[in-house]
GROMACS .gro file of C-alpha atoms in nm:
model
  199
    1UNK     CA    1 -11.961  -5.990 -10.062
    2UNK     CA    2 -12.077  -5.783  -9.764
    3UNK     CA    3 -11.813  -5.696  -9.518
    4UNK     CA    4 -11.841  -5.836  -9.173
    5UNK     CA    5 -11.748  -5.731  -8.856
    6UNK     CA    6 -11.995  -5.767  -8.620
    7UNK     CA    7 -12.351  -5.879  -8.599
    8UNK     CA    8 -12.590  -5.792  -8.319
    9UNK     CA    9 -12.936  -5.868  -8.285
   10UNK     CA   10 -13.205  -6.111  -8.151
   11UNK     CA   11 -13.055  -6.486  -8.195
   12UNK     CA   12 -13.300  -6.800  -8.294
   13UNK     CA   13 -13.255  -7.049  -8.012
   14UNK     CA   14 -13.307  -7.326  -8.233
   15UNK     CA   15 -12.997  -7.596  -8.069
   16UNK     CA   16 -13.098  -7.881  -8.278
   17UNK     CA   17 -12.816  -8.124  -8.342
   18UNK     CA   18 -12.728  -8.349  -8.645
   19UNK     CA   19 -12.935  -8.037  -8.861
   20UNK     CA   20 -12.852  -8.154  -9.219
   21UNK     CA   21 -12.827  -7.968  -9.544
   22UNK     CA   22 -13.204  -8.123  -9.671
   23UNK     CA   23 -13.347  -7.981  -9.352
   24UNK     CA   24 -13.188  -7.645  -9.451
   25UNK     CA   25 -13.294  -7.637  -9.774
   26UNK     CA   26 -13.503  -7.952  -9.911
   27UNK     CA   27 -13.382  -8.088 -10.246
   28UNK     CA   28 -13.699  -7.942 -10.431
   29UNK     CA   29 -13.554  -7.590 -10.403
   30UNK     CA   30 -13.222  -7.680 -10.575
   31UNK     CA   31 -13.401  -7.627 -10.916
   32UNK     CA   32 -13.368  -7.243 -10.892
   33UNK     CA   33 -13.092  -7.075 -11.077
   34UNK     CA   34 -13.114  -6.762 -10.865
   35UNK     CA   35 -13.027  -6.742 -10.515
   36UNK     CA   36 -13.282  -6.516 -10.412
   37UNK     CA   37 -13.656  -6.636 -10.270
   38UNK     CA   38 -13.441  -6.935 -10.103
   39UNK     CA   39 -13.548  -6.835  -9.777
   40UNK     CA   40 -13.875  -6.940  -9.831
   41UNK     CA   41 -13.758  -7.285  -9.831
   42UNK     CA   42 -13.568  -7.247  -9.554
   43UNK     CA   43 -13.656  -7.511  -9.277
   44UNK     CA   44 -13.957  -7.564  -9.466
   45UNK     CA   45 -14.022  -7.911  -9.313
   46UNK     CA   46 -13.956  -7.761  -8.957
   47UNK     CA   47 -14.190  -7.430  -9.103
   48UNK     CA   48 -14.523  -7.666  -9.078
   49UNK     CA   49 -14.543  -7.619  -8.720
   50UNK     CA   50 -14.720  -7.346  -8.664
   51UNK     CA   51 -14.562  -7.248  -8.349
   52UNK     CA   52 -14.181  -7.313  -8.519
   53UNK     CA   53 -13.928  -7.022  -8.451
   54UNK     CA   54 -13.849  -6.953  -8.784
   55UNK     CA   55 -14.193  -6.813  -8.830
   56UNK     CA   56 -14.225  -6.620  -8.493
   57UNK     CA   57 -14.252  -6.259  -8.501
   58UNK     CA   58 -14.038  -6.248  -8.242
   59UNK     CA   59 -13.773  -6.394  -8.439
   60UNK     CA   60 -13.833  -6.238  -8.768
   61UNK     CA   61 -13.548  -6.149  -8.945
   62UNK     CA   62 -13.279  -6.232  -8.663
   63UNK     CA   63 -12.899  -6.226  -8.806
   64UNK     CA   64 -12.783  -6.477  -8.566
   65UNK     CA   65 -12.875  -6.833  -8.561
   66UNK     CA   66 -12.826  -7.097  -8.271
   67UNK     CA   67 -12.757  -7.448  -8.296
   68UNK     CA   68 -12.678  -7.787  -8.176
   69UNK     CA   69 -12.338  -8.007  -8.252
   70UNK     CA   70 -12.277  -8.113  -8.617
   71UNK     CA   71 -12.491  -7.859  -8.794
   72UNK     CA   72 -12.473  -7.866  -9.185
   73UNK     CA   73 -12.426  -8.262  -9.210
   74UNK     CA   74 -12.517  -8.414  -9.508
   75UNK     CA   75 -12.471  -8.312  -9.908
   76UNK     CA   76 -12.259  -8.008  -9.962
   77UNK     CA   77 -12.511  -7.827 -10.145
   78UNK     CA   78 -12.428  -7.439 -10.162
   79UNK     CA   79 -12.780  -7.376 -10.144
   80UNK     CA   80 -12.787  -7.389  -9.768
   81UNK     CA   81 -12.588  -7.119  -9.740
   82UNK     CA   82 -12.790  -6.910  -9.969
   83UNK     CA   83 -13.074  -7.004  -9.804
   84UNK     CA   84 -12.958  -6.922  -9.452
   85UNK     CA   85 -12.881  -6.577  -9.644
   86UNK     CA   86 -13.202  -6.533  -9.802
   87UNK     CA   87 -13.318  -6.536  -9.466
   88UNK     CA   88 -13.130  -6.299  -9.273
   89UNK     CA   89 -12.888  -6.508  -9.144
   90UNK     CA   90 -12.510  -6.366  -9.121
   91UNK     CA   91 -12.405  -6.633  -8.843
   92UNK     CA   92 -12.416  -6.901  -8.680
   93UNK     CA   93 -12.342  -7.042  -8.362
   94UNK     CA   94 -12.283  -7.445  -8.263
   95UNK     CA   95 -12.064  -7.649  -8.112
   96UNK     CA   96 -11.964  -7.812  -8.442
   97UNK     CA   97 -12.000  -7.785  -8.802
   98UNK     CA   98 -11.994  -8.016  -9.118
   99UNK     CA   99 -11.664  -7.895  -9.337
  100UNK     CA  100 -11.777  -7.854  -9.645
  101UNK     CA  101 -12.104  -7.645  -9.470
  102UNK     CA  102 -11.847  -7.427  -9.306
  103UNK     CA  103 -11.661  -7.343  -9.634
  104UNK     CA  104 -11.992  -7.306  -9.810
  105UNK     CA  105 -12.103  -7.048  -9.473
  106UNK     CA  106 -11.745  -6.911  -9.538
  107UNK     CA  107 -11.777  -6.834  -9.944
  108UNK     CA  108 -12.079  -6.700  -9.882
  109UNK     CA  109 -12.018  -6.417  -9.614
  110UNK     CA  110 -12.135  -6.617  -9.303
  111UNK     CA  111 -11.949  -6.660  -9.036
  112UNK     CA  112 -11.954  -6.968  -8.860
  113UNK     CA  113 -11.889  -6.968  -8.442
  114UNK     CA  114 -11.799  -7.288  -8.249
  115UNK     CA  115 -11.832  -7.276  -7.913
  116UNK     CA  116 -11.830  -7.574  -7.612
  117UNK     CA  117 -12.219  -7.689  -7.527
  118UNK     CA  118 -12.153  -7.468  -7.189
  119UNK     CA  119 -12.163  -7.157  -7.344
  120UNK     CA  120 -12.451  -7.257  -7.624
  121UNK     CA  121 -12.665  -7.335  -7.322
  122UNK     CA  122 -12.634  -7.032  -7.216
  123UNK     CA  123 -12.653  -6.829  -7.529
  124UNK     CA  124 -13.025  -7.035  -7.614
  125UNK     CA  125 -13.152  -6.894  -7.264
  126UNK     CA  126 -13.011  -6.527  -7.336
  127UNK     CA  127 -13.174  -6.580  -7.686
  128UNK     CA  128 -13.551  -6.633  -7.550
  129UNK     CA  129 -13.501  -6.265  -7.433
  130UNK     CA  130 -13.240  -6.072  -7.525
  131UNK     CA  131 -12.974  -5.975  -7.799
  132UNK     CA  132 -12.654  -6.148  -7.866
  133UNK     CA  133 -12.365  -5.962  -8.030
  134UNK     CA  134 -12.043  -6.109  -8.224
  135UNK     CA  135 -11.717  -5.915  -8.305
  136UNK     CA  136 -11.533  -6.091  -8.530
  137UNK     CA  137 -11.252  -5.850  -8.479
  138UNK     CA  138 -11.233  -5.932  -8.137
  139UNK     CA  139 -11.382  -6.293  -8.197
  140UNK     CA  140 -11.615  -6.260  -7.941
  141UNK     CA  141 -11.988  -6.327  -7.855
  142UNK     CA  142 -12.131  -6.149  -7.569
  143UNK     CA  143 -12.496  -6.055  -7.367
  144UNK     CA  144 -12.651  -5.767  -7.205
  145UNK     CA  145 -12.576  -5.949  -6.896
  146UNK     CA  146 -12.204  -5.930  -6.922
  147UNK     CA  147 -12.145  -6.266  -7.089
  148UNK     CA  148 -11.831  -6.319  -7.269
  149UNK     CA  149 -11.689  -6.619  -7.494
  150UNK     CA  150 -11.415  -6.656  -7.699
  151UNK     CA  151 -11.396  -6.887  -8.035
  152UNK     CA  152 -11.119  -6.914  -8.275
  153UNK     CA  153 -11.126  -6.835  -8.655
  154UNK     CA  154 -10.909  -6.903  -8.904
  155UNK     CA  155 -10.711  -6.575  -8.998
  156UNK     CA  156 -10.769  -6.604  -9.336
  157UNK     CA  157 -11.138  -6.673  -9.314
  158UNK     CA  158 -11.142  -6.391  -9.068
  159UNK     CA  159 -10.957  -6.137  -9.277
  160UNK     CA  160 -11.200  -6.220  -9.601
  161UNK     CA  161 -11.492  -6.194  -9.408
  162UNK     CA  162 -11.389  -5.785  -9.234
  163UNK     CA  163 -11.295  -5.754  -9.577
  164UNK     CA  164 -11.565  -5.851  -9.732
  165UNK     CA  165 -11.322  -6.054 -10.012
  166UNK     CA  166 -11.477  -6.340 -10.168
  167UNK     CA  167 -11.275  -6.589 -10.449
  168UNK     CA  168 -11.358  -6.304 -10.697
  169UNK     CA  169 -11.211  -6.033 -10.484
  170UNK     CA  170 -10.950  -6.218 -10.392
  171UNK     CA  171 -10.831  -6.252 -10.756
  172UNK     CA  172 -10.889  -5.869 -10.852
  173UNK     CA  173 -10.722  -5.780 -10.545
  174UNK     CA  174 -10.425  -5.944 -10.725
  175UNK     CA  175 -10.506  -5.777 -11.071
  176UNK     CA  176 -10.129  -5.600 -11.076
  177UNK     CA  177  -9.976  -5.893 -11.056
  178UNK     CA  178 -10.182  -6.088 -11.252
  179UNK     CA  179 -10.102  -5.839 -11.557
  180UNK     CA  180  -9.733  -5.828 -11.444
  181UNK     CA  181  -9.681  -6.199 -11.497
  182UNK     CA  182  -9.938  -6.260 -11.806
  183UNK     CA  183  -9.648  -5.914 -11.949
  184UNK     CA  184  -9.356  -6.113 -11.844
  185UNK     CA  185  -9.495  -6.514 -12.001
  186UNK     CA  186  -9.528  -6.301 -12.275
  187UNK     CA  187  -9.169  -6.157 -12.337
  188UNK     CA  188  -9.015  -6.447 -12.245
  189UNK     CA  189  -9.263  -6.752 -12.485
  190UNK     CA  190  -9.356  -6.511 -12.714
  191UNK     CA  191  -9.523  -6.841 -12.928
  192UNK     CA  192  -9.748  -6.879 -12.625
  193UNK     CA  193  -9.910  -6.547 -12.716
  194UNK     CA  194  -9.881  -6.585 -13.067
  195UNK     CA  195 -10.238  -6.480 -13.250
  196UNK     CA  196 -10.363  -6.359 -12.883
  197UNK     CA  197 -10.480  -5.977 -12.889
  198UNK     CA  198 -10.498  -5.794 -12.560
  199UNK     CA  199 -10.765  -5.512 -12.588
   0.00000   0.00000   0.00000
């Protein structure tokens, strides 16, 4: 996984609420067994309209994603988060977010920003226009025009995400004392290792 520490760039005023995981990434895509191309499928019902914002130039690969209350509802399919990925997507900002969406965002290297309807409105104007930024060191999301919101992380989300630590990394991080115990079973139920081999 990617570090993350900030992201900057033009944000997709999208602000739909209730935005669940089928709109993100219909069910026919879940047949892949690679995560890559998912962004294809990405909004793909929303993607008809010819005038959506997915497909605008203007918008084309923006890093930042704007929505409305209770985005990521519905099935807890992983594939939304890849998809969101697939298409450039390293956050996302709403007022409230599905749990198991926001670990899937989490595992996956995106953050996820909740902020009060107050400051969304404003960021979806600023978006039409303009760059947002977010520091997740600071965890803060500000404007050009001297905007300036706060939103609260968990610090272990937040230190996995600067650190670019997923489950995987998490456990190698860990690999000394992994070895230290798997030494120590060892000594002490020696018929617990019986016919085992390390290399």
């Amino acid at each position: 996984m990617e570090p993350l520490r900030e992201v900057s760039g033009r944000a997709i005023p999208f602000g739909r609420k209730n935005i669940d995981t089928d709109v993100i990434i219909p069910a026919k895509w879940l047949k892949t067994i690679t995560r890559e191309g998912l962004g294809r499928g990405a909004f793909e019902t929303l993607r008809e309209d010819p005038g959506n914002l997915f497909d605008s130039p203007e918008f084309a690969g923006s890093p930042i994603l704007i929505a409305g209350d209770n985005f990521g509802c519905g099935s807890s399919r992983e594939h939304a988060a890849w998809a969101l990925l697939d298409l450039g997507v390293r956050a996302v900002i709403a007022p409230s977010f599905s749990d198991i969406f926001s670990g899937n965002a989490f595992k996956n290297g995106i953050v996820t920003v909740v902020l009060p309807q107050t400051a969304i409105d404003r960021l979806m104007e600023v978006a039409q226009t303009d760059p947002v930024s977010i520091d997740l060191e600071s965890q803060t999301v500000t404007t050009p025009f001297q905007d300036r919101f706060t939103f609260e992380i968990d610090p272990f989300r937040k230190h996995c995400l600067l650190e670019g630590l997923d489950e995987v990394g998490l456990t190698l991080a860990r690999g000394d004392a992994i070895a230290r115990y798997e030494n120590d079973a060892k000594a002490a139920l020696p018929w617990l290792a019986k016919g085992v081999e390390h290399a």
